[in-house]
Amino acid sequence: DGGITQSPKYLFRKEGQNVTLSCEQNLNHDAMYWYRQDPGQGLRLIYYSQIVNDFQKGDIAEGYSVSREKKESFPLTVTSAQKNPTAFYLCATRDWDTGELFFGEGSRLTVL
Amino acid sequence: GESVGLHLPTLSVQEGDNSIINCAYSNSASDYFIWYKQESGKGPQFIIDIRSNMDKRQGQRVTVLLNKTVKHLSLQIAATQPGDSAVYFCAENIRQAGTALIFGKGTTLSVSS
C-alpha cells in the first residue's frame, strides 16, 4: 500500500522531555514536510526537506529539529525548548508532477 | 504571516443543499491552489485543485472557482451530504517562494439531516 505512515498516533510526554515523531513514506517523493495544527487553526509549517540530507526551517521551527538521512524518512524531534508542544502534527510529501501535497494521518502530542 | 484566509470559520447547511466555502488570498504570485477536507483526528485529504491559468474546475459534486481579479477562491459542494461534514482548507502555492503550500485557517462545514 502506498502512502505516508506517521507514528505514534498518540503520544504523551512530561515537560522537559524530548520526543521524536516518525514519518515514513513509500511514494518515492523527494519533498517532505512537517506541519503543526492547533485547535481551530490552520496548518503551520515547521520544517521541510526538498531532498535527502537537506532541510529548511519553516515558519515555526524554534524548539524542533529534523533529519533527512533517507528519502523515505523525515523524523521530527520536539525538544524541551518548545514552550507549547501540545498539538496535532502532520507529515506530508509532495508530488512534483502534479503539485499535490499528500498527508499522513497525524500524531497527537500531549504534554502533561 | 498567512496570505490565505477564509471568510467564515463555520458553515451550517441542510442535507441536499449546495454549500459554498470561500477563501481569499493576497499573493498575486500564487499559481496553484488546492482544497483539502479534514475529518476529525485525521490528516487532510485532497479534494480538488486549480492552476492560475484556469477559472473553473469541476470534480465529482465539487467545483472550484478562481477569480484572480479579486484574489478569491471558492469551493462549491453540490447536494451536500452528512459525510461532507468536516473542516475545509484552501492552500496556495506561491511561485518561487519555496516548496511548501500555505494554508488558511479552515471552515468547519456542518451538515444536518
Short mmCIF file of C-alpha atoms in Angstrom, two decimals:
data_model
loop_
_atom_site.label_atom_id
_atom_site.label_comp_id
_atom_site.label_asym_id
_atom_site.label_seq_id
_atom_site.Cartn_x
_atom_site.Cartn_y
_atom_site.Cartn_z
CA ASP A 1 0.00 0.00 0.00
CA GLY A 2 1.48 3.34 -0.98
CA GLY A 3 1.31 6.13 1.49
CA ILE A 4 2.64 8.02 4.46
CA THR A 5 2.88 6.42 7.88
CA GLN A 6 3.14 8.51 11.00
CA SER A 7 3.80 7.04 14.41
CA PRO A 8 2.87 7.06 17.14
CA LYS A 9 -0.71 8.23 16.63
CA TYR A 10 -0.93 9.42 20.23
CA LEU A 11 1.98 10.39 22.46
CA PHE A 12 2.15 11.75 25.98
CA ARG A 13 5.22 13.43 27.31
CA LYS A 14 6.31 15.05 30.52
CA GLU A 15 7.66 18.57 30.46
CA GLY A 16 11.39 18.67 29.80
CA GLN A 17 11.47 15.53 27.67
CA ASN A 18 12.38 15.33 24.01
CA VAL A 19 10.17 13.19 21.78
CA THR A 20 10.59 12.06 18.21
CA LEU A 21 7.70 11.64 15.79
CA SER A 22 8.24 9.23 12.92
CA CYS A 23 7.22 9.83 9.31
CA GLU A 24 7.86 7.19 6.64
CA GLN A 25 6.76 7.29 3.00
CA ASN A 26 6.85 4.86 0.10
CA LEU A 27 5.57 7.29 -2.52
CA ASN A 28 9.08 8.00 -3.78
CA HIS A 29 8.55 11.73 -3.30
CA ASP A 30 11.61 13.93 -2.79
CA ALA A 31 9.92 16.69 -0.78
CA MET A 32 8.67 16.12 2.75
CA TYR A 33 7.11 18.50 5.27
CA TRP A 34 6.08 18.82 8.88
CA TYR A 35 3.09 20.94 9.82
CA ARG A 36 1.65 21.74 13.21
CA GLN A 37 -2.09 22.15 13.75
CA ASP A 38 -3.70 23.71 16.83
CA PRO A 39 -7.45 23.62 17.56
CA GLY A 40 -9.37 25.88 15.22
CA GLN A 41 -6.22 26.83 13.38
CA GLY A 42 -4.78 26.17 10.00
CA LEU A 43 -1.57 24.28 9.32
CA ARG A 44 1.71 25.98 10.15
CA LEU A 45 4.96 24.85 8.60
CA ILE A 46 7.68 23.64 10.97
CA TYR A 47 10.38 22.20 8.69
CA TYR A 48 10.64 20.90 5.17
CA SER A 49 13.11 18.91 3.12
CA GLN A 50 13.37 19.02 -0.65
CA ILE A 51 15.95 16.28 -0.94
CA VAL A 52 17.95 13.83 1.15
CA ASN A 53 20.48 15.41 3.52
CA ASP A 54 18.91 18.83 3.13
CA PHE A 55 16.19 20.61 5.10
CA GLN A 56 15.00 24.16 5.79
CA LYS A 57 13.20 25.89 8.63
CA GLY A 58 9.57 26.77 8.19
CA ASP A 59 7.60 29.48 9.96
CA ILE A 60 7.70 27.94 13.46
CA ALA A 61 10.93 25.90 13.64
CA GLU A 62 12.02 27.02 17.12
CA GLY A 63 12.10 24.10 19.56
CA TYR A 64 12.03 21.48 16.81
CA SER A 65 14.68 19.55 14.90
CA VAL A 66 14.61 17.19 11.92
CA SER A 67 16.88 14.93 9.91
CA ARG A 68 16.67 13.54 6.38
CA GLU A 69 19.14 10.71 6.10
CA LYS A 70 16.93 8.63 3.84
CA LYS A 71 14.45 9.56 1.15
CA GLU A 72 11.75 7.55 2.88
CA SER A 73 12.11 9.03 6.36
CA PHE A 74 11.75 12.51 7.87
CA PRO A 75 11.56 12.29 11.68
CA LEU A 76 10.65 15.32 13.78
CA THR A 77 12.04 15.83 17.29
CA VAL A 78 10.10 18.05 19.63
CA THR A 79 12.63 19.31 22.11
CA SER A 80 12.21 20.65 25.62
CA ALA A 81 12.86 24.10 24.17
CA GLN A 82 9.43 24.06 22.52
CA LYS A 83 7.31 26.01 25.01
CA ASN A 84 3.90 24.85 23.88
CA PRO A 85 4.30 21.46 22.20
CA THR A 86 0.80 20.07 22.70
CA ALA A 87 -0.64 19.89 19.19
CA PHE A 88 -1.53 17.70 16.23
CA TYR A 89 1.47 17.10 13.97
CA LEU A 90 1.10 16.31 10.29
CA CYS A 91 3.72 14.96 7.93
CA ALA A 92 3.31 15.41 4.20
CA THR A 93 5.05 14.68 0.92
CA ARG A 94 4.72 16.48 -2.38
CA ASP A 95 4.35 15.09 -5.87
CA TRP A 96 6.19 17.49 -8.16
CA ASP A 97 4.47 16.16 -11.24
CA THR A 98 1.07 17.36 -10.01
CA GLY A 99 1.93 19.74 -7.17
CA GLU A 100 -0.34 17.87 -4.80
CA LEU A 101 0.54 17.50 -1.13
CA PHE A 102 -0.19 14.13 0.49
CA PHE A 103 -0.69 13.88 4.25
CA GLY A 104 -0.20 11.20 6.85
CA GLU A 105 -2.84 10.55 9.49
CA GLY A 106 -1.13 12.72 12.08
CA SER A 107 0.38 12.34 15.53
CA ARG A 108 -1.26 13.94 18.54
CA LEU A 109 1.26 15.02 21.18
CA THR A 110 0.10 15.94 24.67
CA VAL A 111 2.44 17.35 27.27
CA LEU A 112 1.41 16.52 30.82
CA GLY B 1 2.03 35.68 8.18
CA GLU B 2 -0.58 33.74 6.30
CA SER B 3 -1.74 35.05 3.00
CA VAL B 4 -4.59 32.63 2.65
CA GLY B 5 -7.73 33.03 4.67
CA LEU B 6 -11.34 32.01 4.74
CA HIS B 7 -14.30 34.29 5.08
CA LEU B 8 -16.26 32.21 7.59
CA PRO B 9 -14.97 29.85 10.26
CA THR B 10 -18.21 27.81 10.26
CA LEU B 11 -20.96 26.97 7.80
CA SER B 12 -24.12 25.04 8.60
CA VAL B 13 -26.32 23.61 5.87
CA GLN B 14 -29.15 21.15 5.45
CA GLU B 15 -28.63 17.85 3.71
CA GLY B 16 -29.26 18.26 0.00
CA ASP B 17 -28.38 21.96 -0.09
CA ASN B 18 -25.48 23.29 -2.08
CA SER B 19 -22.56 24.57 0.01
CA ILE B 20 -20.16 27.34 -0.90
CA ILE B 21 -16.94 27.77 1.04
CA ASN B 22 -14.87 30.85 0.31
CA CYS B 23 -11.21 31.67 0.53
CA ALA B 24 -9.34 34.92 -0.08
CA TYR B 25 -5.68 35.05 -0.91
CA SER B 26 -3.40 38.04 -1.09
CA ASN B 27 -0.38 36.97 -3.12
CA SER B 28 -0.66 37.61 -6.83
CA ALA B 29 2.31 35.28 -7.40
CA SER B 30 0.24 32.28 -6.31
CA ASP B 31 -0.02 29.88 -9.23
CA TYR B 32 -1.68 26.80 -7.82
CA PHE B 33 -4.46 26.23 -5.31
CA ILE B 34 -5.78 23.15 -3.57
CA TRP B 35 -8.82 22.43 -1.43
CA TYR B 36 -8.45 19.87 1.35
CA LYS B 37 -11.02 18.16 3.56
CA GLN B 38 -10.07 17.16 7.09
CA GLU B 39 -12.20 14.90 9.24
CA SER B 40 -11.75 14.92 12.98
CA GLY B 41 -8.48 13.34 14.11
CA LYS B 42 -7.30 12.60 10.58
CA GLY B 43 -4.92 14.10 8.07
CA PRO B 44 -6.24 16.41 5.32
CA GLN B 45 -7.40 14.76 2.12
CA PHE B 46 -7.16 16.26 -1.35
CA ILE B 47 -10.47 17.34 -2.86
CA ILE B 48 -9.69 19.36 -5.96
CA ASP B 49 -7.05 21.70 -7.30
CA ILE B 50 -6.83 24.50 -9.83
CA ARG B 51 -3.99 26.30 -11.55
CA SER B 52 -3.88 30.02 -12.02
CA ASN B 53 -4.42 29.75 -15.77
CA MET B 54 -7.92 28.39 -15.13
CA ASP B 55 -11.11 29.96 -13.79
CA LYS B 56 -13.11 26.87 -13.01
CA ARG B 57 -12.59 23.19 -12.47
CA GLN B 58 -15.16 20.52 -11.74
CA GLY B 59 -14.93 17.23 -9.96
CA GLN B 60 -17.49 14.82 -8.64
CA ARG B 61 -20.05 17.02 -6.80
CA VAL B 62 -17.40 19.70 -6.29
CA THR B 63 -16.46 22.78 -8.27
CA VAL B 64 -13.64 25.20 -7.61
CA LEU B 65 -13.84 28.75 -8.92
CA LEU B 66 -10.86 31.08 -9.11
CA ASN B 67 -11.23 34.83 -9.50
CA LYS B 68 -7.76 36.26 -9.91
CA THR B 69 -9.03 39.82 -10.23
CA VAL B 70 -10.20 39.89 -6.62
CA LYS B 71 -7.93 37.04 -5.42
CA HIS B 72 -10.81 34.84 -4.41
CA LEU B 73 -11.23 31.09 -4.43
CA SER B 74 -14.39 29.14 -3.70
CA LEU B 75 -15.37 25.51 -3.27
CA GLN B 76 -18.90 24.55 -4.20
CA ILE B 77 -20.31 21.24 -2.99
CA ALA B 78 -23.50 20.10 -4.68
CA ALA B 79 -26.20 18.17 -2.81
CA THR B 80 -24.30 18.28 0.46
CA GLN B 81 -24.39 15.08 2.46
CA PRO B 82 -23.76 14.38 6.18
CA GLY B 83 -20.47 12.74 5.18
CA ASP B 84 -19.31 16.09 3.88
CA SER B 85 -19.15 17.42 7.44
CA ALA B 86 -15.51 18.31 8.06
CA VAL B 87 -13.06 21.18 8.11
CA TYR B 88 -12.16 22.52 4.67
CA PHE B 89 -8.87 24.26 3.97
CA CYS B 90 -7.67 26.12 0.96
CA ALA B 91 -3.95 26.16 0.26
CA GLU B 92 -1.84 28.13 -2.17
CA ASN B 93 1.49 27.65 -3.83
CA ILE B 94 3.44 30.88 -4.22
CA ARG B 95 5.62 30.69 -7.28
CA GLN B 96 9.33 30.87 -6.47
CA ALA B 97 8.68 31.14 -2.74
CA GLY B 98 9.76 27.67 -1.73
CA THR B 99 8.09 24.33 -1.99
CA ALA B 100 5.62 24.47 0.86
CA LEU B 101 1.93 25.18 0.47
CA ILE B 102 0.44 27.91 2.65
CA PHE B 103 -2.81 27.08 4.38
CA GLY B 104 -5.71 29.14 5.61
CA LYS B 105 -7.40 28.59 8.97
CA GLY B 106 -10.23 26.44 7.65
CA THR B 107 -14.02 26.45 7.53
CA THR B 108 -15.97 23.89 9.53
CA LEU B 109 -18.90 22.58 7.48
CA SER B 110 -21.76 21.03 9.45
CA VAL B 111 -24.47 19.19 7.56
CA SER B 112 -27.69 18.37 9.31
CA SER B 113 -30.21 15.77 8.15
#
